[in-house]
Amino acid sequence: MISLLFQTKIISQESQQQPDTTIIHYDRFALVTGATAGMIATAHFQSYNSWWKNERSAFRIHDEGGYALGADKLGHFYFSYLTSDILGRSYEWAGVENSFLIGACIAFALELYVEIEDGFTKKLGFSPGDFGADIAGAAYPYLRNKYSWINNFDFKLSVYPSANYRNGMYRTIIDDYESIYYWLSFDRNLLPDMLNTIMPEFITFALGYGVKNIVNSGTGKSEIFISFDYDFEKLPGDGSFIRSVKHILNYIHFPAPAIRLTPSVIFYGLKF
């Protein structure tokens, strides 16, 4: 995560000039590649120390079924998407042609490596479901760059500490699926004209998904929300630095009025 955050800083440095993919800027290329190597090394050592160390076994495939009510699959999709998008934009900043394809390939290779290592770990195993979500997330930024209609959809994340996390049940908040919500945000192009005329241009809607009470296997409930959402890229400001900041903000779903639709209806003045 530290390396990913560093690479978002690289993206924001586009303020100097527009990306030019006809000329490779080798100093930028070296910086991006070094940061990418750091990200891969960080991911390896974090996973090794947390999961793989002293847990080696013969390779096996493990079908997780409905583990965490699907929240883990959304997590795999989102973080593969985030990695792929940041890498694609970073290499675009460096002047590399087909940068989003390169970003997708690196994200795919990284996630494949992690899944294979999981396959040699006693308590984990290679999960086809996780790997499928990894592939979809890694491919999404490339496809969005290739097919304009896909830009009507954006994927976001929000975090609000659950009671179990606050009680010390998890080492990090990323380990707690109950603390994390995933959102599918819709571009205003998909909204009825009536709504577009009465709402500010940067306001849109998103569908959210979360889970609760999943500590014990086979238990828990899914939550589905509909919420207002903010499209920061519709705010004023057209400088390359400002555009980069707005894009980075769009990785996150910020607190907004919402309605929980299932398992029961609840209205939120602000849903985090």
CSV table of C-alpha atoms in Angstrom, one decimal:
chain,number,residue,atom,x,y,z
A,1,MET,CA,0.0,0.0,0.0
A,2,ILE,CA,2.9,2.4,0.7
A,3,SER,CA,4.3,1.8,-2.8
A,4,LEU,CA,0.8,2.4,-4.3
A,5,LEU,CA,0.5,5.7,-2.4
A,6,PHE,CA,3.9,6.7,-3.6
A,7,GLN,CA,2.8,6.0,-7.2
A,8,THR,CA,-0.3,8.2,-6.8
A,9,LYS,CA,2.2,10.9,-5.9
A,10,ILE,CA,4.0,10.2,-9.2
A,11,ILE,CA,0.7,10.6,-11.0
A,12,SER,CA,0.1,14.0,-9.4
A,13,GLN,CA,3.5,15.2,-10.8
A,14,GLU,CA,1.9,15.4,-14.3
A,15,SER,CA,1.4,19.1,-13.6
A,16,GLN,CA,4.7,19.8,-15.4
A,17,GLN,CA,3.2,18.8,-18.8
A,18,GLN,CA,0.7,16.6,-20.6
A,19,PRO,CA,1.8,12.9,-21.0
A,20,ASP,CA,3.5,12.4,-24.4
A,21,THR,CA,3.6,8.8,-25.5
A,22,THR,CA,5.7,9.6,-28.6
A,23,ILE,CA,8.8,10.1,-26.4
A,24,ILE,CA,9.8,8.0,-23.5
A,25,HIS,CA,11.1,10.1,-20.5
A,26,TYR,CA,13.7,7.7,-19.2
A,27,ASP,CA,14.1,9.5,-15.9
A,28,ARG,CA,10.4,9.1,-15.3
A,29,PHE,CA,10.4,5.5,-16.6
A,30,ALA,CA,13.2,4.6,-14.1
A,31,LEU,CA,11.3,6.3,-11.3
A,32,VAL,CA,8.0,4.4,-12.1
A,33,THR,CA,9.8,1.1,-12.6
A,34,GLY,CA,11.7,1.5,-9.3
A,35,ALA,CA,8.5,2.3,-7.5
A,36,THR,CA,6.8,-0.7,-9.2
A,37,ALA,CA,9.6,-3.0,-8.1
A,38,GLY,CA,9.3,-1.6,-4.5
A,39,MET,CA,5.5,-2.4,-4.6
A,40,ILE,CA,6.1,-5.9,-5.7
A,41,ALA,CA,8.8,-6.5,-3.1
A,42,THR,CA,6.5,-5.0,-0.4
A,43,ALA,CA,3.6,-7.3,-1.5
A,44,HIS,CA,5.9,-10.3,-1.3
A,45,PHE,CA,7.3,-9.7,2.1
A,46,GLN,CA,4.0,-8.7,3.6
A,47,SER,CA,2.3,-11.8,2.3
A,48,TYR,CA,5.3,-14.0,3.2
A,49,ASN,CA,5.4,-12.8,6.8
A,50,SER,CA,1.6,-12.8,7.2
A,51,TRP,CA,0.6,-16.0,5.4
A,52,TRP,CA,3.3,-18.1,3.7
A,53,LYS,CA,6.0,-18.4,6.3
A,54,ASN,CA,6.2,-21.8,7.9
A,55,GLU,CA,2.9,-22.9,6.2
A,56,ARG,CA,4.3,-24.6,3.1
A,57,SER,CA,2.4,-27.6,1.6
A,58,ALA,CA,1.8,-29.3,-1.8
A,59,PHE,CA,0.0,-27.2,-4.3
A,60,ARG,CA,-3.8,-27.4,-3.9
A,61,ILE,CA,-6.9,-25.7,-5.3
A,62,HIS,CA,-9.3,-24.4,-2.7
A,63,ASP,CA,-12.9,-23.4,-3.7
A,64,GLU,CA,-13.9,-20.8,-1.1
A,65,GLY,CA,-17.6,-20.9,-2.0
A,66,GLY,CA,-19.4,-18.0,-0.4
A,67,TYR,CA,-16.6,-17.0,1.9
A,68,ALA,CA,-17.1,-13.5,3.4
A,69,LEU,CA,-20.3,-13.4,1.3
A,70,GLY,CA,-18.3,-12.3,-1.7
A,71,ALA,CA,-16.7,-9.3,0.0
A,72,ASP,CA,-13.2,-10.8,-0.5
A,73,LYS,CA,-13.8,-11.2,-4.2
A,74,LEU,CA,-14.7,-7.5,-4.5
A,75,GLY,CA,-11.6,-6.7,-2.5
A,76,HIS,CA,-9.5,-8.7,-5.0
A,77,PHE,CA,-11.2,-6.9,-7.9
A,78,TYR,CA,-10.8,-3.4,-6.4
A,79,PHE,CA,-7.1,-3.7,-5.4
A,80,SER,CA,-6.2,-5.3,-8.8
A,81,TYR,CA,-8.0,-2.4,-10.5
A,82,LEU,CA,-6.3,0.1,-8.3
A,83,THR,CA,-2.8,-1.4,-9.0
A,84,SER,CA,-3.5,-1.6,-12.8
A,85,ASP,CA,-4.9,2.0,-13.0
A,86,ILE,CA,-2.1,3.6,-11.1
A,87,LEU,CA,0.6,1.7,-13.0
A,88,GLY,CA,-1.1,2.5,-16.4
A,89,ARG,CA,-1.2,6.2,-15.5
A,90,SER,CA,2.3,6.2,-14.2
A,91,TYR,CA,3.7,4.7,-17.3
A,92,GLU,CA,1.6,7.1,-19.4
A,93,TRP,CA,3.3,9.9,-17.5
A,94,ALA,CA,6.6,8.4,-18.4
A,95,GLY,CA,5.7,8.5,-22.1
A,96,VAL,CA,5.3,4.8,-22.6
A,97,GLU,CA,2.9,3.7,-25.4
A,98,ASN,CA,0.2,1.2,-24.4
A,99,SER,CA,0.8,2.1,-20.8
A,100,PHE,CA,-2.6,0.8,-19.6
A,101,LEU,CA,-1.9,-2.6,-21.2
A,102,ILE,CA,1.4,-2.7,-19.4
A,103,GLY,CA,-0.3,-1.7,-16.1
A,104,ALA,CA,-2.8,-4.5,-16.6
A,105,CYS,CA,-0.1,-7.1,-17.4
A,106,ILE,CA,2.0,-6.2,-14.3
A,107,ALA,CA,-1.1,-6.2,-12.0
A,108,PHE,CA,-2.1,-9.6,-13.5
A,109,ALA,CA,1.4,-11.1,-13.0
A,110,LEU,CA,1.6,-9.8,-9.5
A,111,GLU,CA,-1.8,-11.3,-8.5
A,112,LEU,CA,-1.0,-14.6,-10.3
A,113,TYR,CA,2.2,-14.9,-8.3
A,114,VAL,CA,0.3,-14.2,-5.0
A,115,GLU,CA,-2.4,-16.8,-5.9
A,116,ILE,CA,0.2,-19.4,-6.8
A,117,GLU,CA,2.0,-18.9,-3.5
A,118,ASP,CA,-1.3,-19.2,-1.8
A,119,GLY,CA,-1.7,-22.5,-3.5
A,120,PHE,CA,1.4,-23.8,-1.7
A,121,THR,CA,0.2,-22.6,1.7
A,122,LYS,CA,-1.7,-25.0,4.0
A,123,LYS,CA,-4.4,-22.7,5.2
A,124,LEU,CA,-5.1,-21.0,1.9
A,125,GLY,CA,-4.8,-22.8,-1.4
A,126,PHE,CA,-5.2,-21.4,-5.0
A,127,SER,CA,-8.7,-19.8,-5.2
A,128,PRO,CA,-10.2,-19.8,-8.8
A,129,GLY,CA,-12.7,-17.2,-7.6
A,130,ASP,CA,-10.1,-14.9,-6.2
A,131,PHE,CA,-8.0,-15.2,-9.4
A,132,GLY,CA,-11.0,-14.5,-11.6
A,133,ALA,CA,-11.7,-11.3,-9.6
A,134,ASP,CA,-8.0,-10.4,-9.9
A,135,ILE,CA,-8.1,-10.8,-13.7
A,136,ALA,CA,-11.3,-8.6,-14.0
A,137,GLY,CA,-9.8,-5.9,-11.8
A,138,ALA,CA,-6.5,-5.8,-13.7
A,139,ALA,CA,-8.2,-5.6,-17.1
A,140,TYR,CA,-10.7,-3.0,-16.2
A,141,PRO,CA,-8.6,0.2,-16.6
A,142,TYR,CA,-7.3,-1.1,-19.9
A,143,LEU,CA,-10.8,-1.8,-21.2
A,144,ARG,CA,-12.0,1.5,-19.9
A,145,ASN,CA,-9.3,3.3,-21.8
A,146,LYS,CA,-10.1,1.3,-25.0
A,147,TYR,CA,-14.0,1.4,-24.9
A,148,SER,CA,-15.4,4.8,-23.9
A,149,TRP,CA,-18.8,3.5,-22.8
A,150,ILE,CA,-17.1,1.7,-19.8
A,151,ASN,CA,-16.3,5.1,-18.4
A,152,ASN,CA,-19.9,5.3,-17.4
A,153,PHE,CA,-19.0,3.1,-14.4
A,154,ASP,CA,-16.4,3.6,-11.6
A,155,PHE,CA,-15.4,1.5,-8.7
A,156,LYS,CA,-14.8,3.0,-5.3
A,157,LEU,CA,-14.1,2.0,-1.7
A,158,SER,CA,-15.0,3.4,1.7
A,159,VAL,CA,-13.8,2.4,5.1
A,160,TYR,CA,-15.6,2.7,8.5
A,161,PRO,CA,-14.2,0.7,11.5
A,162,SER,CA,-16.5,-2.1,12.6
A,163,ALA,CA,-17.2,-3.0,16.2
A,164,ASN,CA,-15.1,-6.1,15.8
A,165,TYR,CA,-12.1,-4.1,14.5
A,166,ARG,CA,-12.5,-1.5,17.3
A,167,ASN,CA,-12.5,-4.4,19.8
A,168,GLY,CA,-9.1,-5.6,18.5
A,169,MET,CA,-10.3,-8.7,16.6
A,170,TYR,CA,-8.2,-7.8,13.5
A,171,ARG,CA,-4.6,-6.7,13.2
A,172,THR,CA,-5.3,-4.3,10.3
A,173,ILE,CA,-8.5,-2.8,9.0
A,174,ILE,CA,-7.8,-4.4,5.6
A,175,ASP,CA,-8.3,-7.8,7.2
A,176,ASP,CA,-11.8,-6.8,8.4
A,177,TYR,CA,-14.3,-7.2,5.6
A,178,GLU,CA,-17.0,-5.7,7.8
A,179,SER,CA,-15.1,-2.4,7.9
A,180,ILE,CA,-14.9,-2.0,4.1
A,181,TYR,CA,-17.6,-1.1,1.6
A,182,TYR,CA,-17.4,-1.3,-2.2
A,183,TRP,CA,-19.3,1.0,-4.5
A,184,LEU,CA,-20.3,1.0,-8.2
A,185,SER,CA,-20.7,4.6,-9.2
A,186,PHE,CA,-22.7,5.7,-12.2
A,187,ASP,CA,-21.9,8.5,-14.6
A,188,ARG,CA,-24.5,11.1,-15.0
A,189,ASN,CA,-25.0,10.1,-18.6
A,190,LEU,CA,-27.0,7.1,-17.3
A,191,LEU,CA,-29.3,9.2,-15.1
A,192,PRO,CA,-32.7,10.5,-16.2
A,193,ASP,CA,-32.6,14.0,-17.7
A,194,MET,CA,-34.9,15.3,-14.9
A,195,LEU,CA,-32.3,14.4,-12.3
A,196,ASN,CA,-29.5,15.9,-14.3
A,197,THR,CA,-31.3,19.3,-14.5
A,198,ILE,CA,-31.8,19.6,-10.7
A,199,MET,CA,-28.6,18.1,-9.3
A,200,PRO,CA,-25.1,19.8,-9.4
A,201,GLU,CA,-23.0,18.4,-12.1
A,202,PHE,CA,-20.6,16.6,-9.8
A,203,ILE,CA,-23.3,14.7,-7.9
A,204,THR,CA,-24.3,11.2,-9.0
A,205,PHE,CA,-25.4,7.9,-7.5
A,206,ALA,CA,-23.7,4.7,-6.4
A,207,LEU,CA,-24.7,1.2,-5.4
A,208,GLY,CA,-22.8,-0.1,-2.3
A,209,TYR,CA,-22.1,-3.5,-0.9
A,210,GLY,CA,-21.0,-4.5,2.6
A,211,VAL,CA,-21.2,-7.4,5.0
A,212,LYS,CA,-21.8,-7.8,8.7
A,213,ASN,CA,-21.5,-10.5,11.4
A,214,ILE,CA,-19.2,-12.8,9.3
A,215,VAL,CA,-16.8,-13.7,12.1
A,216,ASN,CA,-18.0,-17.3,12.3
A,217,SER,CA,-18.0,-19.4,9.1
A,218,GLY,CA,-21.4,-19.6,7.4
A,219,THR,CA,-22.9,-16.7,9.2
A,220,GLY,CA,-23.5,-13.0,8.5
A,221,LYS,CA,-25.6,-10.9,6.2
A,222,SER,CA,-25.1,-8.8,3.1
A,223,GLU,CA,-26.0,-5.1,2.9
A,224,ILE,CA,-26.9,-3.2,-0.2
A,225,PHE,CA,-27.0,0.6,-0.3
A,226,ILE,CA,-27.9,3.3,-2.7
A,227,SER,CA,-26.2,6.6,-2.1
A,228,PHE,CA,-25.4,9.9,-3.5
A,229,ASP,CA,-21.8,10.0,-4.8
A,230,TYR,CA,-19.3,12.6,-5.8
A,231,ASP,CA,-17.6,12.7,-9.3
A,232,PHE,CA,-14.6,14.9,-8.5
A,233,GLU,CA,-13.6,14.8,-12.2
A,234,LYS,CA,-16.7,17.0,-12.9
A,235,LEU,CA,-15.4,19.8,-10.7
A,236,PRO,CA,-13.8,22.9,-12.2
A,237,GLY,CA,-10.1,22.9,-12.9
A,238,ASP,CA,-8.4,21.6,-16.0
A,239,GLY,CA,-4.7,21.7,-15.2
A,240,SER,CA,-2.9,18.3,-15.3
A,241,PHE,CA,-2.1,18.4,-11.6
A,242,ILE,CA,-5.7,19.2,-10.7
A,243,ARG,CA,-7.0,16.5,-13.0
A,244,SER,CA,-4.7,13.9,-11.4
A,245,VAL,CA,-5.9,14.9,-7.9
A,246,LYS,CA,-9.5,14.6,-8.9
A,247,HIS,CA,-8.9,11.2,-10.4
A,248,ILE,CA,-7.2,10.0,-7.2
A,249,LEU,CA,-10.1,11.3,-5.1
A,250,ASN,CA,-12.4,9.2,-7.3
A,251,TYR,CA,-10.9,6.0,-6.0
A,252,ILE,CA,-12.8,6.8,-2.8
A,253,HIS,CA,-16.5,7.0,-1.9
A,254,PHE,CA,-16.8,9.9,0.5
A,255,PRO,CA,-19.6,10.1,3.1
A,256,ALA,CA,-23.0,11.0,1.6
A,257,PRO,CA,-26.7,10.5,2.2
A,258,ALA,CA,-27.7,6.9,1.6
A,259,ILE,CA,-30.4,4.3,2.0
A,260,ARG,CA,-29.7,0.7,3.0
A,261,LEU,CA,-32.0,-1.5,0.9
A,262,THR,CA,-31.2,-4.9,2.4
A,263,PRO,CA,-31.6,-6.7,4.7
A,264,SER,CA,-33.8,-3.9,6.1
A,265,VAL,CA,-34.4,-0.3,5.1
A,266,ILE,CA,-32.3,2.3,7.0
A,267,PHE,CA,-31.8,5.9,6.1
A,268,TYR,CA,-28.4,7.5,6.6
A,269,GLY,CA,-27.8,11.3,6.8
A,270,LEU,CA,-24.2,10.4,5.9
A,271,LYS,CA,-23.1,6.9,5.1
A,272,PHE,CA,-19.3,6.4,5.5
